Structures are given as structure tokens and as C-alpha cells.
Amino acid sequence: MKKNNISIIILAAGKGSRMKSNKAKVLHEISGKPMLYHIIKASQEISDDITVVIAHQKEAVQATMESYFDNINFVVQDADNYPGTGGAMKNVHPKNNKVLVLNGDMPLITADALKGFLEIDADIIMSIFDLEDPSGYGRVVIQDNHVQYIVEQKDANEAELNVTTVNAGIYAFSKEVIEKYIPLLSNDNAQEEYYLTDVIAMAKKDGLTIVPLLVDEEHFKGVNSKKDLAESEEIMQDRIRTKWMQAGVIMQLPSTIYIEESVVFEGECIVENGCRITGESKIVNSHIKAHSVVEDSVMINSDCGPMAHLRPLSHITDTHIGNFVETKKSTLHGVKAGHLSYIGDAEVDEGTNIGAGTITCNYDGINKYKTLIGKNVFIGSDTQLVAPVTIEDDVMIAAGSTVTSGTIKSGNLAISRVKLRLIKDFYYKFFSKK
Ligand code: UD1
Ligand code: MG
């Protein structure tokens, strides 16, 4: 999308007390990324001049956003003296004449959904939608087809509370409107806050043009509580899944699958029900079977699950990972690990078979150590590989072995077993059955 001559201001300074959390509201995550991240990402598609207003936990909010984006301006709100969305606008200095103001708690917004604000020419464009249950939102009072004012729920009388047209929380102002009306706001209201929404009534009185833009909740939903967060997550997940299904991924019972926004699929992939795929995972021509979890991992021409767990930095190619297998920070190429294993800090090469119950003992309580396994190795079931350990190509490890020596040379069999003892009729004596 072409960048427009528009400045964007995102209000992200509020406490978010209704979230009942020590974490700043705008840092709560949707599909693996903070809410504010999604808003800045959409904003960047249409503007080069983005300002985020911060105050509550300002260091954390700024540092988190700077880890994702360059070129964002941060302005600190004097929230002690000027609390509220109007107070948040006091120190902003947008470059352009047209200024889009977005609440920082609207993670579902997209650049496309903001298009309407760019196309209309008016002193103020404000977003509205109609809701059966408008609770929580500011009500928009419209008479004779003209917006008169916005009243916050806490300040509304009974008639106003029954209004179902609500303020969605995005506005386009001309710079002059901001410069003129923000200094005139008062905090004479139920919350003793400076409301940005009061600009509407003042501008109306002065005869300015105020255009209401009808938008949909699917893009403009505000998140004030953990319930709103969960509802927004469902909408975002639906979007992410739809995008990947359109790109060719098969999903079985998609509504049970969770995929973070940074995950990438390529080629022909199948994701079965109940899977969770997170972080920077990249899935290429692979099949993730039911109830598996894949975190920050790469799968190429491979399958995993059901109920497999690929933990961060697993990199598997041409590999079969079966049920109840956990991998972590390991590279497996052309490997079969069919059942019940832990493979951590390991490199495993082509043609190798990892028997059921194999464990890489990678941690001694202080440090982590590597397990290197070569080509065509046969690891029998219930083997413990006490790292650091190297198994060269063409090695056989007998079932039930504990491998502690540093290197097992090519061609060898490693076997460590207690010799089997047979005690005649012990069972019958023990249970006094005879
Ligand atoms: C606001 C609107 C309401 C609208 C709703 C849409 C006001 C007064 N009310 O209410 O009409 O229906 O959004 O979602 O604007 N913020 C600051 N500094 C502050 C207070 C808030 O930057 O001092 C930021 C918050 O971080 C948040 C945004 O402004 O991102 C909106 O604040 P919030 O408290 O969520 O306002 P709502 O009650 O949802
Ligand atoms: Mg809100």
C-alpha cells in the first residue's frame, strides 16, 4: 500500500486496570505478539510518521516495541496531571496535516480497515459501530444524521446508555483541530480524566465537519479485559488460519489449531486438530499430527506426532518424529524417532533409528552438553546417552544401555546391561500361591 501524507498517533499510556494484571495492557499478547505490535505493524503500511504515547510502564513498552521496529517516535504523557486519552494527546507533534489517532488496545486493526479514513476529507472522521451490547464503549449520540457528542459509559444517563452506536476509538483529525481543542479539554467527568472524545462536542459547536465512518467490530474491537483479549485472539487466529489454508495448508478442525503470527508454511503441509505452532517456526512440506506442539522450530519434509513436542531450535529434515517424542535445540536429518524419547542438544545424522525411550542426558545440573550421533546408527530402546557423547557412523547400541564413554567408534556395538538372573519359582513363593 502506498504511504500517505498522514501522521499516526497511538495511545498506549493507560494503566489498563480492567486487565487485572501487572503487565501493561498494550503488551498483552495476541497470537504471540503484543497488542501494540499488531497496531504499529498495520500503521507502518500507511504512514512513515508514527508516534506512540507511553506513560504506564513506559520503559517496558518502549523497549519491547524497539525490539520489533525502528523509526517509531515515543512521547511520554504527563499522566499524573493529565490522565486520560485527551491528556495523552498533549505532547504530540505530528508532522502531517492529517492525523490518525488510534487507541493502543485495538490489536485487530489492519491497514485495509484504515483505508476509509484516508479517502474522506473532513475536519474530523470518527469510527462508529452498532452493537447489541454496547457496554464498555463510549456512546455516540447522533441527531438529524449528525454526530452531536460522545459520552463515556460512566458519565452516561439512562437514555444515553441505551444508545447502541458506539465510538470505535479511531479518529482522523486535521492538525489544526488537535492544536485548537486538546488544550481546551477539561476533566470535569466521572473519571476526572481528560477525554479525547470531548473534542467531538466542541468541534460540533463550532460547526466543523464531523464524518462518522461505520466500521466493523472484527477490526476495531477494543481490548479492556482478559475476556476481550480471548475474544480478539479467536478473531486473529481465524485470520491466520484462513490465510494459510488459502496458501494451501490442510487443517483438520481448524478452530482447534493455534498458530502464531510469525509462523511460516511452505509447500504442502497438513496440520491435524489440536496443534499449537509458535514463534519463528517454519514448516515446509510436513505433516503435524494431532495435539503436537511446535515452538520456534523448522520442519522440512518431515512428520511429527501425534502428541510430539518440538521445543525451540529443533531443526528436522526428512525425519519422522512419533508420539511422545520431545526434541530441543537439536538437528535431525533423515532420522526416525518413533516413540517416547527426549532428544536435546543433539545432532543426529541420516539413516539413524532412535529406539523407544531413548534419552539424551544433556544436563548435569550445572551445564548442558551435546550428543552427536552419526549416520546409520541403531539405538536400541531405553538407551541413555550421557552427554557429552559422540556416536560415530554405523554403531549399534543395545537396548537398555547407558552410554557414558566419550566416543563410540564406527562399527562397534555398545552394550551395558546387568546380567539377567533367573530365580526358580520365586513368584510362587513370594505370593504364597503354591
Ligand atoms: C475509549 C474511548 C471510548 C471508546 C473506546 C473504544 C475515551 C475517553 N474513551 O474508551 O469512547 O468507545 O475507547 O475502544 O477515549 N490511554 C492513554 N493514556 C491515558 C488513558 C488511556 O494513552 O491516560 C490509552 C490506553 O493505553 C488505551 C487507549 O488510550 O490504549 C484507550 O484507553 P482505554 O482506557 O482503553 O479507553 P476505553 O475506556 O476503552
Ligand atoms: Mg479501551
XYZ file of C-alpha atoms and ligand atoms in Angstrom:
474
model
C 0.000 0.000 0.000
C 1.245 3.499 -0.840
C 2.343 5.534 2.191
C 0.196 8.601 2.620
C 0.843 12.046 3.969
C -0.651 11.126 7.235
C 0.724 11.009 10.761
C -0.374 8.301 13.168
C -0.591 8.635 16.922
C -1.153 5.512 19.009
C -2.327 5.967 22.582
C -0.592 3.359 24.716
C -0.042 5.103 28.037
C -3.020 3.890 30.026
C -2.876 1.622 33.072
C -5.368 -0.866 31.737
C -6.693 -1.574 35.225
C -9.551 -3.687 33.881
C -6.972 -6.252 32.686
C -6.213 -7.036 36.366
C -2.552 -7.577 35.578
C 0.885 -6.259 36.464
C 1.738 -6.274 32.791
C 0.979 -3.133 30.755
C -2.220 -3.684 28.796
C -0.719 -2.986 25.376
C 1.961 -5.652 25.990
C -0.594 -8.426 26.414
C -0.221 -10.768 23.503
C -2.448 -11.796 20.643
C -1.127 -14.674 18.518
C 2.306 -14.398 20.099
C 2.879 -10.664 19.688
C 1.964 -7.711 21.946
C -1.289 -5.936 21.018
C 0.666 -2.764 20.299
C 2.904 -4.643 17.852
C -0.100 -5.506 15.669
C -1.247 -1.869 15.651
C 2.171 -0.482 14.752
C 2.572 -3.097 12.033
C -0.710 -2.057 10.402
C 0.181 1.631 10.854
C 3.547 1.221 9.143
C 1.817 0.172 5.957
C 0.232 3.601 5.599
C 2.486 6.069 7.409
C 6.123 6.980 7.997
C 5.337 9.235 10.926
C 4.201 7.086 13.830
C 4.166 8.308 17.412
C 3.365 6.082 20.370
C 2.267 7.812 23.568
C 3.531 5.991 26.657
C 3.492 6.518 30.442
C 2.495 3.447 32.468
C 5.492 1.033 32.338
C 6.950 3.255 29.670
C 10.396 1.636 29.678
C 8.981 -1.840 29.113
C 6.593 -0.697 26.395
C 9.251 1.298 24.545
C 11.945 -1.399 24.816
C 9.566 -4.108 23.614
C 8.466 -2.082 20.601
C 12.039 -1.089 19.756
C 12.923 -4.766 19.622
C 10.498 -5.059 16.692
C 10.517 -1.668 14.948
C 12.835 1.205 14.020
C 11.652 4.724 13.313
C 8.890 4.960 15.881
C 8.634 8.166 17.924
C 7.817 7.841 21.598
C 6.190 10.640 23.578
C 5.643 10.473 27.315
C 2.265 11.538 28.674
C 2.147 13.551 31.886
C -0.365 11.051 33.216
C -0.302 12.379 36.791
C -1.516 15.828 35.821
C -3.304 14.995 32.584
C -4.714 11.479 32.756
C -6.997 10.140 30.017
C -6.954 9.803 26.252
C -7.139 13.599 25.849
C -4.223 14.063 28.253
C -2.270 11.570 26.148
C -2.571 13.939 23.166
C -0.986 16.922 24.927
C 2.650 16.456 23.922
C 2.260 15.088 20.423
C 3.658 16.942 17.434
C 2.597 15.229 14.234
C 4.431 16.161 11.021
C 1.494 16.000 8.647
C -1.756 17.906 8.461
C -3.896 14.805 8.607
C -3.524 12.848 11.839
C -4.931 9.421 12.578
C -5.319 8.690 16.287
C -5.603 5.036 17.302
C -6.214 3.539 20.713
C -3.408 1.143 21.627
C -5.823 -1.601 22.616
C -7.152 -2.434 19.146
C -4.966 -5.324 18.005
C -7.310 -6.419 15.218
C -6.857 -3.296 13.131
C -5.410 -3.689 9.615
C -4.106 -1.199 7.070
C -7.031 -2.100 4.813
C -9.534 -1.324 7.542
C -7.974 2.132 7.939
C -8.356 2.987 4.244
C -11.686 4.773 4.765
C -10.014 7.383 6.963
C -7.586 8.274 4.186
C -10.192 8.705 1.475
C -12.571 11.169 3.143
C -11.880 14.864 3.538
C -13.284 16.347 6.761
C -12.190 18.162 9.920
C -12.900 15.010 11.898
C -13.625 11.450 10.809
C -14.589 9.152 13.637
C -15.215 5.417 13.699
C -18.519 4.030 14.920
C -20.242 0.698 15.076
C -23.551 -0.624 16.302
C -23.587 -3.269 18.976
C -26.395 -5.216 20.581
C -24.477 -4.936 23.828
C -22.607 -1.602 23.773
C -21.291 -1.913 27.329
C -17.761 -0.672 27.897
C -17.724 1.646 24.896
C -18.402 5.375 24.678
C -21.866 6.031 23.201
C -22.162 8.213 20.104
C -25.191 10.481 20.188
C -26.451 11.237 16.690
C -29.323 13.615 15.909
C -30.650 14.504 12.449
C -27.925 12.331 10.962
C -25.228 14.433 12.604
C -22.895 13.342 15.367
C -23.526 15.549 18.396
C -21.194 14.189 21.051
C -19.656 11.084 22.621
C -20.480 10.201 26.189
C -18.459 7.685 28.178
C -20.367 4.853 29.818
C -19.519 6.100 33.297
C -20.924 9.564 32.527
C -23.986 8.467 30.574
C -27.588 8.918 31.693
C -30.141 6.184 31.120
C -31.173 7.365 27.658
C -27.542 7.628 26.610
C -26.753 4.166 27.985
C -29.419 2.751 25.663
C -27.646 4.141 22.613
C -26.202 1.219 20.683
C -23.962 3.244 18.378
C -20.510 3.296 19.937
C -17.201 5.029 19.443
C -14.751 2.505 18.000
C -11.753 4.563 19.102
C -10.065 5.657 15.864
C -10.240 9.229 14.632
C -8.745 11.283 11.819
C -8.224 14.903 12.793
C -6.716 17.814 10.995
C -3.658 19.091 12.842
C -5.497 22.367 13.498
C -8.274 20.510 15.308
C -5.740 18.869 17.630
C -3.885 22.106 18.257
C -7.082 24.029 18.961
C -9.153 21.602 21.048
C -6.740 19.453 23.065
C -5.720 22.421 25.262
C -9.414 23.194 25.856
C -10.332 19.771 27.315
C -11.406 19.606 30.940
C -11.514 16.709 33.391
C -14.947 17.518 34.722
C -16.358 13.988 34.449
C -16.880 10.763 36.371
C -13.290 9.567 35.943
C -11.670 13.008 36.351
C -9.808 12.361 33.142
C -9.205 14.411 30.030
C -11.271 12.659 27.366
C -10.182 12.909 23.751
C -13.789 12.146 22.902
C -14.891 15.570 24.217
C -13.262 17.141 21.158
C -16.289 15.990 19.164
C -18.855 18.112 21.042
C -16.590 21.176 20.937
C -15.953 20.830 17.233
C -19.640 20.293 16.578
C -20.485 23.512 18.428
C -18.014 25.377 16.233
C -19.637 23.982 13.094
C -16.772 21.736 11.964
C -17.486 18.793 9.678
C -17.578 15.512 11.589
C -17.987 12.406 9.464
C -18.920 9.155 11.194
C -17.412 6.138 9.487
C -19.236 2.869 10.036
C -16.666 0.168 10.788
C -16.839 -3.464 11.931
C -16.033 -4.819 15.360
C -13.939 -7.548 13.771
C -11.253 -4.965 13.057
C -11.975 -2.272 15.615
C -12.675 -4.221 18.789
C -11.133 -2.629 21.890
C -9.490 -4.891 24.450
C -10.116 -3.817 28.034
C -10.326 -7.157 29.832
C -8.954 -10.672 29.640
C -12.278 -11.724 28.124
C -11.866 -9.152 25.330
C -8.317 -10.471 24.879
C -9.570 -14.033 24.429
C -12.301 -12.958 22.002
C -9.813 -10.948 19.948
C -7.446 -13.910 19.911
C -10.152 -16.043 18.321
C -10.677 -13.490 15.564
C -6.939 -13.169 14.936
C -6.486 -16.954 14.892
C -9.279 -17.318 12.395
C -7.498 -14.789 10.158
C -4.128 -16.518 10.450
C -5.571 -19.969 9.749
C -7.609 -18.711 6.811
C -4.520 -17.102 5.303
C -2.559 -20.352 5.470
C -5.406 -22.539 4.257
C -5.724 -20.199 1.275
C -1.999 -20.715 0.727
C -2.565 -24.493 0.553
C -2.187 -25.820 4.090
C -4.666 -28.566 5.031
C -6.106 -28.109 8.530
C -8.310 -30.636 10.234
C -10.762 -28.992 12.645
C -9.050 -25.612 12.186
C -10.796 -23.985 15.126
C -8.758 -26.237 17.457
C -5.406 -25.180 15.966
C -3.331 -22.270 17.341
C -0.747 -20.678 15.036
C 1.261 -17.597 15.919
C 1.586 -14.735 13.503
C 5.308 -15.299 12.895
C 4.897 -18.933 11.762
C 5.530 -19.660 8.074
C 4.334 -22.587 5.946
C 5.670 -23.584 2.560
C 4.625 -26.282 0.111
C 2.089 -28.934 1.050
C 1.523 -29.161 4.757
C -1.074 -30.844 6.920
C -1.886 -29.754 10.451
C -4.182 -32.023 12.405
C -6.521 -30.975 15.199
C -5.323 -29.579 18.497
C -1.858 -28.467 17.356
C -0.002 -25.393 18.604
C 2.694 -23.861 16.392
C 4.538 -20.848 17.764
C 7.401 -18.394 17.388
C 9.587 -18.356 14.309
C 8.591 -21.847 13.231
C 8.914 -22.717 9.570
C 7.022 -25.741 8.284
C 7.836 -26.993 4.794
C 6.082 -29.974 3.149
C 5.411 -31.518 6.526
C 2.659 -33.188 8.497
C 1.999 -32.217 12.094
C -0.208 -34.817 13.693
C -2.875 -34.261 16.324
C -2.084 -32.429 19.579
C 1.554 -31.706 18.787
C 3.359 -28.542 19.877
C 5.994 -26.965 17.635
C 7.891 -23.971 19.069
C 10.485 -21.885 17.200
C 11.433 -24.897 15.092
C 11.978 -25.840 11.481
C 10.376 -28.911 9.880
C 11.218 -29.817 6.298
C 9.779 -32.924 4.585
C 9.058 -34.382 7.989
C 6.237 -35.502 10.211
C 5.703 -35.356 13.930
C 3.164 -36.575 16.440
C 0.544 -37.282 17.445
C 1.445 -35.598 20.735
C 5.017 -34.676 19.840
C 6.792 -31.633 21.258
C 9.347 -29.813 19.140
C 10.829 -27.282 21.537
C 12.803 -24.212 20.439
C 15.559 -24.611 17.868
C 14.658 -28.084 16.729
C 15.570 -28.428 13.082
C 14.297 -31.575 11.450
C 14.550 -32.583 7.800
C 13.354 -35.836 6.180
C 12.632 -37.044 9.688
C 9.888 -38.969 11.428
C 9.108 -37.930 14.991
C 6.499 -40.139 16.595
C 4.235 -39.898 19.595
C 5.530 -38.615 22.922
C 8.867 -37.557 21.487
C 10.373 -34.277 22.708
C 13.186 -32.528 20.881
C 15.027 -29.342 21.849
C 17.891 -27.424 20.200
C 18.643 -30.419 18.024
C 19.245 -31.071 14.362
C 17.860 -34.307 12.950
C 18.400 -35.146 9.328
C 16.895 -38.313 7.855
C 16.136 -39.786 11.273
C 13.397 -41.966 12.753
C 12.466 -41.381 16.376
C 9.145 -43.118 16.636
C 8.247 -43.230 20.314
C 8.736 -41.775 23.768
C 12.130 -40.076 23.583
C 13.927 -36.912 24.657
C 16.463 -35.549 22.210
C 18.076 -32.348 23.477
C 21.254 -30.515 22.390
C 21.863 -33.226 19.810
C 22.847 -33.652 16.191
C 21.621 -36.830 14.563
C 22.509 -37.818 11.028
C 20.910 -39.728 8.172
C 19.668 -43.293 8.414
C 19.745 -43.358 12.189
C 16.997 -45.010 14.200
C 16.305 -43.868 17.725
C 14.545 -46.582 19.706
C 11.634 -46.037 22.055
C 12.548 -44.497 25.375
C 15.913 -43.098 24.303
C 17.032 -40.169 26.424
C 19.859 -37.749 25.841
C 21.029 -36.864 29.336
C 22.155 -33.399 28.309
C 22.223 -31.649 31.693
C 24.359 -32.410 34.734
C 22.618 -29.887 36.953
C 25.014 -27.084 36.026
C 25.851 -27.263 32.318
C 24.314 -28.598 29.124
C 26.295 -30.941 26.882
C 25.949 -32.158 23.319
C 25.153 -35.576 21.918
C 26.459 -36.216 18.403
C 25.090 -39.232 16.555
C 26.350 -40.161 13.095
C 24.815 -41.941 10.116
C 23.044 -45.324 10.136
C 23.262 -45.722 13.884
C 20.847 -48.099 15.559
C 19.985 -47.021 19.069
C 18.082 -49.703 20.940
C 15.115 -48.909 23.118
C 15.551 -47.426 26.585
C 19.039 -46.097 25.966
C 20.515 -43.247 27.975
C 23.161 -41.207 26.218
C 25.045 -39.312 28.915
C 26.391 -36.207 27.194
C 28.923 -35.151 26.117
C 28.925 -38.218 23.939
C 29.711 -38.938 20.306
C 28.373 -41.956 18.460
C 30.158 -42.357 15.156
C 28.546 -43.746 11.964
C 27.455 -47.417 11.819
C 27.199 -48.059 15.539
C 24.740 -50.291 17.312
C 23.654 -49.593 20.862
C 21.969 -52.451 22.647
C 18.571 -51.853 24.231
C 18.708 -50.757 27.837
C 22.242 -49.367 27.658
C 23.662 -46.382 29.473
C 26.333 -44.873 27.258
C 28.832 -42.829 29.212
C 32.118 -43.134 27.325
C 33.024 -40.088 25.244
C 33.097 -41.661 21.782
C 31.745 -44.900 20.386
C 33.762 -45.751 17.296
C 32.298 -46.809 13.947
C 31.339 -50.448 13.609
C 31.081 -51.124 17.363
C 28.277 -52.484 19.456
C 27.866 -50.712 22.780
C 26.122 -52.737 25.422
C 25.784 -52.054 29.123
C 23.439 -54.393 30.879
C 23.221 -56.120 34.167
C 23.366 -59.856 33.544
C 19.929 -61.477 33.722
C 19.407 -63.679 36.791
C 16.718 -66.354 36.947
C 15.389 -67.423 40.350
C 13.295 -70.516 40.053
C 9.712 -70.392 41.421
C 10.327 -67.043 43.166
C 6.894 -65.781 42.077
C 5.015 -68.632 43.662
C 6.958 -68.370 46.919
C 6.533 -64.608 47.130
C 2.789 -64.703 46.621
C 2.410 -67.979 48.505
C 0.433 -69.406 45.641
C 1.741 -72.911 45.923
C -12.044 4.634 24.785
C -12.985 5.795 24.427
C -14.372 5.244 24.192
C -14.326 4.206 23.076
C -13.292 3.107 23.376
C -13.071 2.249 22.125
C -12.138 7.782 25.608
C -12.339 8.707 26.736
N -12.990 6.748 25.507
O -12.545 4.072 25.974
O -15.250 6.285 23.819
O -15.600 3.619 22.920
O -12.023 3.687 23.720
O -12.258 1.160 22.384
O -11.256 7.995 24.814
N -4.603 5.795 27.199
C -3.514 6.641 27.289
N -3.442 7.469 28.366
C -4.408 7.521 29.327
C -5.520 6.673 29.201
C -5.593 5.812 28.117
O -2.635 6.626 26.442
O -4.255 8.313 30.270
C -4.636 4.826 26.086
C -4.740 3.397 26.598
O -3.450 2.841 26.760
C -5.550 2.707 25.505
C -6.344 3.840 24.857
O -5.775 5.060 25.303
O -4.724 2.107 24.545
C -7.818 3.795 25.242
O -7.922 3.823 26.658
P -8.977 2.929 27.418
O -8.815 3.156 28.863
O -8.950 1.552 26.918
O -10.319 3.640 26.936
P -11.759 2.977 26.844
O -12.380 3.010 28.185
O -11.683 1.699 26.143
Mg -10.175 0.511 25.598
